[in-house]
PDB file of N, CA and C in Angstrom:
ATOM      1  N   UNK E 141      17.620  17.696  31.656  1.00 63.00           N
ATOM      2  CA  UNK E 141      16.306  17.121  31.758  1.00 63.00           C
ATOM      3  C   UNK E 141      16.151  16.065  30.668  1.00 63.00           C
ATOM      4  N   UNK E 142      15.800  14.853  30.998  1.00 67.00           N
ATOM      5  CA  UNK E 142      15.784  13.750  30.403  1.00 67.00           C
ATOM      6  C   UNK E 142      14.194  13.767  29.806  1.00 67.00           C
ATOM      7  N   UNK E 143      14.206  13.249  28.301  1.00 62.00           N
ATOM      8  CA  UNK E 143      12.717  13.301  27.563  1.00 62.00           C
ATOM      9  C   UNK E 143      11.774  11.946  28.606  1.00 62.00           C
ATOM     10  N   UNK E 144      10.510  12.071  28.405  1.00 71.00           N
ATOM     11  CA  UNK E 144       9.637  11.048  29.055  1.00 71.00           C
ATOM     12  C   UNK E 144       9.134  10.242  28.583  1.00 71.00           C
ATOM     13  N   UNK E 145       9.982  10.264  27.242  1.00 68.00           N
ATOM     14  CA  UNK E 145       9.116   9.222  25.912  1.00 68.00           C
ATOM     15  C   UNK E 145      10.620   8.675  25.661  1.00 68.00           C
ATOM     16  N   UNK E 146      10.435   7.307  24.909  1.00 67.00           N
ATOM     17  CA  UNK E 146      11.552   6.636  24.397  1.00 67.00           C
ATOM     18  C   UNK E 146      10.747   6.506  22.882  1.00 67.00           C
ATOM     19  N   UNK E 147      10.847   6.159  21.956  1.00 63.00           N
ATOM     20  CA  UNK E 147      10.985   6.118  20.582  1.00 63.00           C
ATOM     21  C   UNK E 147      11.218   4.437  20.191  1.00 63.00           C
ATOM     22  N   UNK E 148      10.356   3.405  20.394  1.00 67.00           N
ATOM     23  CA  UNK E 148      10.974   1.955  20.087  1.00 67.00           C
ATOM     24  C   UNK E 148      10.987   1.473  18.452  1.00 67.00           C
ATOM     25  N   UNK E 149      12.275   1.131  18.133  1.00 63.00           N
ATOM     26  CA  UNK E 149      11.484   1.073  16.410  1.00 63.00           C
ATOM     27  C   UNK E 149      11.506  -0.537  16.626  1.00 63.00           C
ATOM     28  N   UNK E 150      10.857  -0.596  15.710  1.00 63.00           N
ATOM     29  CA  UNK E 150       9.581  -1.645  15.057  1.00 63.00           C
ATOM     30  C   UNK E 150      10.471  -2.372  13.439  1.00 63.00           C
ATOM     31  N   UNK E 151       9.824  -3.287  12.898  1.00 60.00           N
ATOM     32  CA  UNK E 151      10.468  -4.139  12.506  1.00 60.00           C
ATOM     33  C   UNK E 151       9.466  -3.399  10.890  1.00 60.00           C
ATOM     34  N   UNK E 152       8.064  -2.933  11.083  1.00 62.00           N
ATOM     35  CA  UNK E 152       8.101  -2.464   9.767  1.00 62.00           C
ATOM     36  C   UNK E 152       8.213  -0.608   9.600  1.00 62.00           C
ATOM     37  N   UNK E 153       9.229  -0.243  10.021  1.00 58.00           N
ATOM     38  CA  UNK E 153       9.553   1.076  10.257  1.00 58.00           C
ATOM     39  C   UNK E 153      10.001   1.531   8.704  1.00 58.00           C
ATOM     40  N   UNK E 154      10.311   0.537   8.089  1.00 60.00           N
ATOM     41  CA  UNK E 154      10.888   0.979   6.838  1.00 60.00           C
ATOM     42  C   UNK E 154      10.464   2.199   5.669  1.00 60.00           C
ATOM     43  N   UNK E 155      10.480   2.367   4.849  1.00 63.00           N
ATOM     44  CA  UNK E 155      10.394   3.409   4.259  1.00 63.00           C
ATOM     45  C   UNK E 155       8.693   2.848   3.136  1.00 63.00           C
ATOM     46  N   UNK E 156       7.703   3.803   3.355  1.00 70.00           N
ATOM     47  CA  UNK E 156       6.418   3.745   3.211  1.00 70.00           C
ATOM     48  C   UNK E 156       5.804   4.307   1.626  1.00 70.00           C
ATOM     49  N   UNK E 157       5.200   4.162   1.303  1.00 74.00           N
ATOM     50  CA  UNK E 157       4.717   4.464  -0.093  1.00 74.00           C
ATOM     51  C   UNK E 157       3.869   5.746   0.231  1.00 74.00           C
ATOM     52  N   UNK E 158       3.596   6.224  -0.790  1.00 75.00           N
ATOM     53  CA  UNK E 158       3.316   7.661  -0.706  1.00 75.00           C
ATOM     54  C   UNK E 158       1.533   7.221  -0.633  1.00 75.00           C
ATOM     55  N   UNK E 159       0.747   8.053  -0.291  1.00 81.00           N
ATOM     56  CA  UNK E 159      -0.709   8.342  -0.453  1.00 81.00           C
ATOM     57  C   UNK E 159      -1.441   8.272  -1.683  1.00 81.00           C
ATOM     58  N   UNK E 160      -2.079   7.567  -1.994  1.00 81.00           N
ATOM     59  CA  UNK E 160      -2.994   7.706  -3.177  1.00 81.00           C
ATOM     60  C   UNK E 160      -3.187   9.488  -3.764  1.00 81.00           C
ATOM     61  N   UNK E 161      -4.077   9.917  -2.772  1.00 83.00           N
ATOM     62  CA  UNK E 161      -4.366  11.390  -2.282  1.00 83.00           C
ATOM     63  C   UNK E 161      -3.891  11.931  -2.377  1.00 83.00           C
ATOM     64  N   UNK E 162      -2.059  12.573  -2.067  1.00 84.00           N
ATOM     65  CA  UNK E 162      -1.353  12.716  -2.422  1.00 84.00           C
ATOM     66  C   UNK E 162      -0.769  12.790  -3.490  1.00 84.00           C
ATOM     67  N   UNK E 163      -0.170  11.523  -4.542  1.00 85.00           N
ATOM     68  CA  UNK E 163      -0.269  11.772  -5.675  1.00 85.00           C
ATOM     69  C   UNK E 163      -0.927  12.352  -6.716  1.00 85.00           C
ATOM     70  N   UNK E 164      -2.035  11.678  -6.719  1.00 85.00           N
ATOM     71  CA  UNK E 164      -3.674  12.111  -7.192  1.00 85.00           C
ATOM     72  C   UNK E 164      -3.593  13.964  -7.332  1.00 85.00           C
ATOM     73  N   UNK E 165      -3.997  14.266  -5.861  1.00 87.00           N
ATOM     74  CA  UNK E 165      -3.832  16.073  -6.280  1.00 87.00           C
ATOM     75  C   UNK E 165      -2.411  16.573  -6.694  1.00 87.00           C
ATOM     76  N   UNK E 166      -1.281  15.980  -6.618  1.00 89.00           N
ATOM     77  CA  UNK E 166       0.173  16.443  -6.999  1.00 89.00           C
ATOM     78  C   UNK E 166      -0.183  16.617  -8.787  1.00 89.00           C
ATOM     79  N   UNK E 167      -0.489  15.316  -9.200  1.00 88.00           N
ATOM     80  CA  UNK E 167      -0.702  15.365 -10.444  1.00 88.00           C
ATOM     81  C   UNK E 167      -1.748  16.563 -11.225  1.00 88.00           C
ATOM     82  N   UNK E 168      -2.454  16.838 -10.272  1.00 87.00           N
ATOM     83  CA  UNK E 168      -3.719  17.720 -11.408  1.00 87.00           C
ATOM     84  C   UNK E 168      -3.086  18.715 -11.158  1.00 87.00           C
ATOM     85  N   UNK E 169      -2.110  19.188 -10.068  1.00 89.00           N
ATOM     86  CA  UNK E 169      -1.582  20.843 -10.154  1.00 89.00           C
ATOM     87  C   UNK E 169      -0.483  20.235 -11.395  1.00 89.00           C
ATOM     88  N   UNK E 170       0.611  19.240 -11.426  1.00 91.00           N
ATOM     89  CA  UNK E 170       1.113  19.344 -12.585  1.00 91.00           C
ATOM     90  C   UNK E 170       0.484  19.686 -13.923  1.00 91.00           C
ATOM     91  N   UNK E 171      -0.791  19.052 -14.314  1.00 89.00           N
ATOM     92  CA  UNK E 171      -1.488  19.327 -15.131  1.00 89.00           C
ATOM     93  C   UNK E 171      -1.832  20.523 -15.545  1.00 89.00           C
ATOM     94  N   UNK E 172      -2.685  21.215 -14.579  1.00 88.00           N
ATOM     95  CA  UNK E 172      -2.973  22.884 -14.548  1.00 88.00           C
ATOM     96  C   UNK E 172      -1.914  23.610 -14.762  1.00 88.00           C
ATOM     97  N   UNK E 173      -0.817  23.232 -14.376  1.00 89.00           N
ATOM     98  CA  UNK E 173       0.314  24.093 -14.565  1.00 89.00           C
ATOM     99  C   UNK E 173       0.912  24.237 -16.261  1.00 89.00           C
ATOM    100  N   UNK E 174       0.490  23.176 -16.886  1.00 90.00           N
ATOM    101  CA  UNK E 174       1.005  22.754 -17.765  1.00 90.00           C
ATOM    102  C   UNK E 174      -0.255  23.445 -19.129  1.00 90.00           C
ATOM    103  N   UNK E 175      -1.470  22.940 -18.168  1.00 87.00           N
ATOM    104  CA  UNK E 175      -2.709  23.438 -19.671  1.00 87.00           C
ATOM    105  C   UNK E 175      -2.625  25.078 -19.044  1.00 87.00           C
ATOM    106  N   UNK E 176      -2.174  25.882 -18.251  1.00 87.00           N
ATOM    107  CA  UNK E 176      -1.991  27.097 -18.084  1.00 87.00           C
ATOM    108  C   UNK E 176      -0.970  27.602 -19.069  1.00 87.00           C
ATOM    109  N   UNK E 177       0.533  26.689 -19.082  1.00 89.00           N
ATOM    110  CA  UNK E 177       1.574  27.201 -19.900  1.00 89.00           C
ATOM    111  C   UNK E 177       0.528  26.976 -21.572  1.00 89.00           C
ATOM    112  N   UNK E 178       0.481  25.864 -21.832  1.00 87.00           N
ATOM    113  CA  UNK E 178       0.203  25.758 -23.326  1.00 87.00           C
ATOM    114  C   UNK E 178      -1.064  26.882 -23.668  1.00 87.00           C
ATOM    115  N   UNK E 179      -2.059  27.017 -22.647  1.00 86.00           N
ATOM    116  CA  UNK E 179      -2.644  28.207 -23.106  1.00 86.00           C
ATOM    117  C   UNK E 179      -2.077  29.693 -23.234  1.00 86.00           C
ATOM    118  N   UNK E 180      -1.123  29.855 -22.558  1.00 89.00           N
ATOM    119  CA  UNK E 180      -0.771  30.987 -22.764  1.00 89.00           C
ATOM    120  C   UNK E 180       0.266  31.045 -23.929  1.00 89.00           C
ATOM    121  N   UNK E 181       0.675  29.910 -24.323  1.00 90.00           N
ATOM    122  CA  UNK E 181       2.150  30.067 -25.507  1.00 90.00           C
ATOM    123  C   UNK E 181       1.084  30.635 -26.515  1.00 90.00           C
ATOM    124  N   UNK E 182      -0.191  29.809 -26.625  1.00 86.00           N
ATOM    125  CA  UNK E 182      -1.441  30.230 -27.998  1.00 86.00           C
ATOM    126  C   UNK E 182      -1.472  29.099 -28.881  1.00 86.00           C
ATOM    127  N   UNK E 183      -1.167  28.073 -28.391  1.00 82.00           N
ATOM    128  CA  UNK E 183      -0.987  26.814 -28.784  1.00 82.00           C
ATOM    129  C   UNK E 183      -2.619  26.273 -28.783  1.00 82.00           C
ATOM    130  N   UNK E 184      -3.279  26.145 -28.199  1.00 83.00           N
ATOM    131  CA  UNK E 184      -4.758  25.553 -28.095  1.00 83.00           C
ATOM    132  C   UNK E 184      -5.401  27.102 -27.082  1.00 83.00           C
ATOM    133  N   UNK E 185      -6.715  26.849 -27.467  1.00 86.00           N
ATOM    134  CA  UNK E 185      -7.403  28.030 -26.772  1.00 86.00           C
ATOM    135  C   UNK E 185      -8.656  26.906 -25.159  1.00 86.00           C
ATOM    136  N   UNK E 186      -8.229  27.248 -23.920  1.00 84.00           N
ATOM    137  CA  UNK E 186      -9.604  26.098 -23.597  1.00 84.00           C
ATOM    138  C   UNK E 186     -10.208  26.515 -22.539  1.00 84.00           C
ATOM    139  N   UNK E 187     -11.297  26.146 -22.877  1.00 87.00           N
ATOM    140  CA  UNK E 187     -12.582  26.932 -21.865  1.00 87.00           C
ATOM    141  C   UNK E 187     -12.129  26.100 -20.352  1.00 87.00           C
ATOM    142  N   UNK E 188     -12.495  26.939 -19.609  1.00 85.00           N
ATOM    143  CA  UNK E 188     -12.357  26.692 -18.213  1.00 85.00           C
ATOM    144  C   UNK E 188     -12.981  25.840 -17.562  1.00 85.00           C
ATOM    145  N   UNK E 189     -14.463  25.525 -18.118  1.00 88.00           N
ATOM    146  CA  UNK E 189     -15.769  24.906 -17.188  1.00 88.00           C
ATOM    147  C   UNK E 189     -14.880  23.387 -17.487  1.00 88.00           C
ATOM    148  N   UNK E 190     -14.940  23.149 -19.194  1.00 90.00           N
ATOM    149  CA  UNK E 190     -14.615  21.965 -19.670  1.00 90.00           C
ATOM    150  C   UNK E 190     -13.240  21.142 -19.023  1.00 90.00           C
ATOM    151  N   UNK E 191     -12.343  21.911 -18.854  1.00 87.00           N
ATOM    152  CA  UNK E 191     -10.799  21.672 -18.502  1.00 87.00           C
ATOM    153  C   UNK E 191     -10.961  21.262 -16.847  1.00 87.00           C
ATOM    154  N   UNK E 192     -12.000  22.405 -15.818  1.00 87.00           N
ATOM    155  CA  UNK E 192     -12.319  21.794 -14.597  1.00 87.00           C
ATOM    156  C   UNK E 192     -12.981  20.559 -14.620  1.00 87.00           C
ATOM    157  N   UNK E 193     -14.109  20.408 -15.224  1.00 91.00           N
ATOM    158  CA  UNK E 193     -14.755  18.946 -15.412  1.00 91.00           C
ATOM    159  C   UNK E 193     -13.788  17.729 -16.083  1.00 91.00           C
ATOM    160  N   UNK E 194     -13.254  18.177 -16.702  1.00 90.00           N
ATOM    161  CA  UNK E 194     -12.430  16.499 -17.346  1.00 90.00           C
ATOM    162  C   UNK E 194     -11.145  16.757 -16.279  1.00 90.00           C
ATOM    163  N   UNK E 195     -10.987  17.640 -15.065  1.00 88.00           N
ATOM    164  CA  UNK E 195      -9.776  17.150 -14.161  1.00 88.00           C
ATOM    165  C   UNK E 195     -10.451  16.578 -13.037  1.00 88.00           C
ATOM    166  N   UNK E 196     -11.725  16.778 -13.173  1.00 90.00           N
ATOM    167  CA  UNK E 196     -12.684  16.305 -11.566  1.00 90.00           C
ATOM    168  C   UNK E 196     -12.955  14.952 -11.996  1.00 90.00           C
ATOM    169  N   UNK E 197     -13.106  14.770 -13.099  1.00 92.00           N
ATOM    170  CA  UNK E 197     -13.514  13.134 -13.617  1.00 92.00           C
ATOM    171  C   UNK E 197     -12.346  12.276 -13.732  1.00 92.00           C
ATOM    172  N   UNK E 198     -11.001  12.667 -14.079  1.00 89.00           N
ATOM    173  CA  UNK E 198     -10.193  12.339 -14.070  1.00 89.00           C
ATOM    174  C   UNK E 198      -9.259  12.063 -12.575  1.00 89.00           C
ATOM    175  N   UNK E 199      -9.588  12.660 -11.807  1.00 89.00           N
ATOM    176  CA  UNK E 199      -8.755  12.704  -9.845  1.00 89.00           C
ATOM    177  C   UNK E 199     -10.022  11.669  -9.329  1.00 89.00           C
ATOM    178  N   UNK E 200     -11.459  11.824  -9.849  1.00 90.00           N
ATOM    179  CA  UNK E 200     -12.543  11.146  -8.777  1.00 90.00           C
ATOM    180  C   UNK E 200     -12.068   9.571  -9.461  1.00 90.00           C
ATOM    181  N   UNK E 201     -11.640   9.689 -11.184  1.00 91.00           N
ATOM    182  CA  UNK E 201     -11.814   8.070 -11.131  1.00 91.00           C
ATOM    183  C   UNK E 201      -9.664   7.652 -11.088  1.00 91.00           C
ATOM    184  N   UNK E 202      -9.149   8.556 -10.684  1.00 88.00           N
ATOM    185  CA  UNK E 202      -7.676   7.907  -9.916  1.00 88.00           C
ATOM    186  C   UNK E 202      -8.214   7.823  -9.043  1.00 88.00           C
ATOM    187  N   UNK E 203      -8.640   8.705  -8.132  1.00 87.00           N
ATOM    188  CA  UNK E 203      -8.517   7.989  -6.567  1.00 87.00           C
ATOM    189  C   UNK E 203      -9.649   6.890  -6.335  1.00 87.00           C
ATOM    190  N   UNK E 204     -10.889   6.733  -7.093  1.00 90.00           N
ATOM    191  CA  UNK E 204     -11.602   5.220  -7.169  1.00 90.00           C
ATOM    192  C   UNK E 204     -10.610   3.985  -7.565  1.00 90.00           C
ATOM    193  N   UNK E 205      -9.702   4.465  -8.647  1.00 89.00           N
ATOM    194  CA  UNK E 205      -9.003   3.096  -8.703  1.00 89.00           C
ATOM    195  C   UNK E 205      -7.907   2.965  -7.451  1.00 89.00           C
ATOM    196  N   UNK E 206      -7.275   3.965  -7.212  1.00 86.00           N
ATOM    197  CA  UNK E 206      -6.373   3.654  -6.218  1.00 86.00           C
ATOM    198  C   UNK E 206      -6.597   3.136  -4.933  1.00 86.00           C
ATOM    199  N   UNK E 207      -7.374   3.820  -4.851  1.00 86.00           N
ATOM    200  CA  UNK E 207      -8.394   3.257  -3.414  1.00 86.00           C
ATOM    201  C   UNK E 207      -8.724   2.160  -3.550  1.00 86.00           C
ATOM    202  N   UNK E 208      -9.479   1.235  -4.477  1.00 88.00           N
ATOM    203  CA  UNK E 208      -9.617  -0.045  -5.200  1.00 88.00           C
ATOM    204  C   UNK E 208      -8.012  -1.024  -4.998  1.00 88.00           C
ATOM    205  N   UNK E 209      -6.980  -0.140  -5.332  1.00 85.00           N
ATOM    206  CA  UNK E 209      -5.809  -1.125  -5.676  1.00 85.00           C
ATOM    207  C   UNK E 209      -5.538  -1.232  -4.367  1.00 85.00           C
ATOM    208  N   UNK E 210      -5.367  -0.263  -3.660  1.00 83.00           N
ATOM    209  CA  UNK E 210      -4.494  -0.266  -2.197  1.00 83.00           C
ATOM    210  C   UNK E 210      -5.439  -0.860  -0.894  1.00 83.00           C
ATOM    211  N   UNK E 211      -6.354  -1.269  -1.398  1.00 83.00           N
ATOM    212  CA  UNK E 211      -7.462  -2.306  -0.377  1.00 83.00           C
ATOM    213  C   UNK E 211      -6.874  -3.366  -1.140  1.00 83.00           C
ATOM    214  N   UNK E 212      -6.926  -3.894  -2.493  1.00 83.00           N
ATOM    215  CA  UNK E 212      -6.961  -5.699  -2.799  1.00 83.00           C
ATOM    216  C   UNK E 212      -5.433  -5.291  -2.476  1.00 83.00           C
ATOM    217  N   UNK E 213      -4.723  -4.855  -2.070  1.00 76.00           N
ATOM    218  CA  UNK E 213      -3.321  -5.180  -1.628  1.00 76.00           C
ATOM    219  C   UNK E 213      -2.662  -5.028  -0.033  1.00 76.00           C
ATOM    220  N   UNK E 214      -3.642  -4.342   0.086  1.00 71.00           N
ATOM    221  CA  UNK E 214      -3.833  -4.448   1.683  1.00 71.00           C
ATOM    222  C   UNK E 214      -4.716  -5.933   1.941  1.00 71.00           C
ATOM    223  N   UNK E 215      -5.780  -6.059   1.538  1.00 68.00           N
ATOM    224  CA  UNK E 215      -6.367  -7.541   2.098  1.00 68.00           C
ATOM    225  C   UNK E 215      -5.609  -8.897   1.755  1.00 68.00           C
ATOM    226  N   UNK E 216      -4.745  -8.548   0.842  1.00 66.00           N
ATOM    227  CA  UNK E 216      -3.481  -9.666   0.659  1.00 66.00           C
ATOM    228  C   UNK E 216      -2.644  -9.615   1.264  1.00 66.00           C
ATOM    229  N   UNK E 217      -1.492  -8.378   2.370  1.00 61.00           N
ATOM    230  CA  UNK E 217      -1.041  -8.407   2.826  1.00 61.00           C
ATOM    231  C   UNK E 217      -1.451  -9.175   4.297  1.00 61.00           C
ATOM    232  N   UNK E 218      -2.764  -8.493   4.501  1.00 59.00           N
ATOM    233  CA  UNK E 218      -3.502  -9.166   5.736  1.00 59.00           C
ATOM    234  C   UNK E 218      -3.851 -10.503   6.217  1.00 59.00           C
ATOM    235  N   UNK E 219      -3.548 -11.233   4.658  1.00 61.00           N
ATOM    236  CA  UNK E 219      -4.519 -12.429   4.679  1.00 61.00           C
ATOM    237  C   UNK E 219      -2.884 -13.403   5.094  1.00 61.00           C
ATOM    238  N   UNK E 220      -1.862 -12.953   4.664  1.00 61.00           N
ATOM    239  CA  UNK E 220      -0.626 -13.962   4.381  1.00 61.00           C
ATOM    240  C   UNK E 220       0.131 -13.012   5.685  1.00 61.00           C
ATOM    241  N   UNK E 221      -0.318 -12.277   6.878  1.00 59.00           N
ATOM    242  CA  UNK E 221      -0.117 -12.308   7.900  1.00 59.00           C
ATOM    243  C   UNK E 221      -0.586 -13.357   9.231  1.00 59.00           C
ATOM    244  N   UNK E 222      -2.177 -13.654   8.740  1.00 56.00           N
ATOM    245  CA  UNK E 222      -2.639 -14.695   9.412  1.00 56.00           C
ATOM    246  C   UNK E 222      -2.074 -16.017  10.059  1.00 56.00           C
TER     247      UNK E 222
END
């Protein structure tokens, strides 16, 4: 039995950059993982509320800038397609 779809590749099939979004949350579990180890060696002691708030301020203003970068580089790609 023969498939009913063919698969045509395309000229920008090439290999794609990762997600803002993606990175963004990859990084704060690196983080957590990391202010988890140093709290437990007894190296610094740190409250929880504070450590959640400076990672929510820190992911809301990556993904504002990224989101920011990957539009003015998308509307340049767009513009020198014209």
């Amino acid at each position: 039995m023969e498939p009913s779809f063919t698969a045509e590749r395309t000229d920008d099939d090439g290999p794609r950059q990762a997600r803002i979004g993606t990175v963004v949350w990859g990084l704060i579990v690196i983080a957590l993982a990391a202010l988890i180890v140093i709290s437990t060696l007894g190296w610094v002691r740190l409250d929880g509320t504070y450590v959640l708030i400076g990672l929510m301020i820190g992911a809301g203003a990556a993904l504002v800038v990224g989101g920011l970068l990957s539009a003015r580089k998308g509307s340049k790609k767009a513009a020198t397609t014209k």
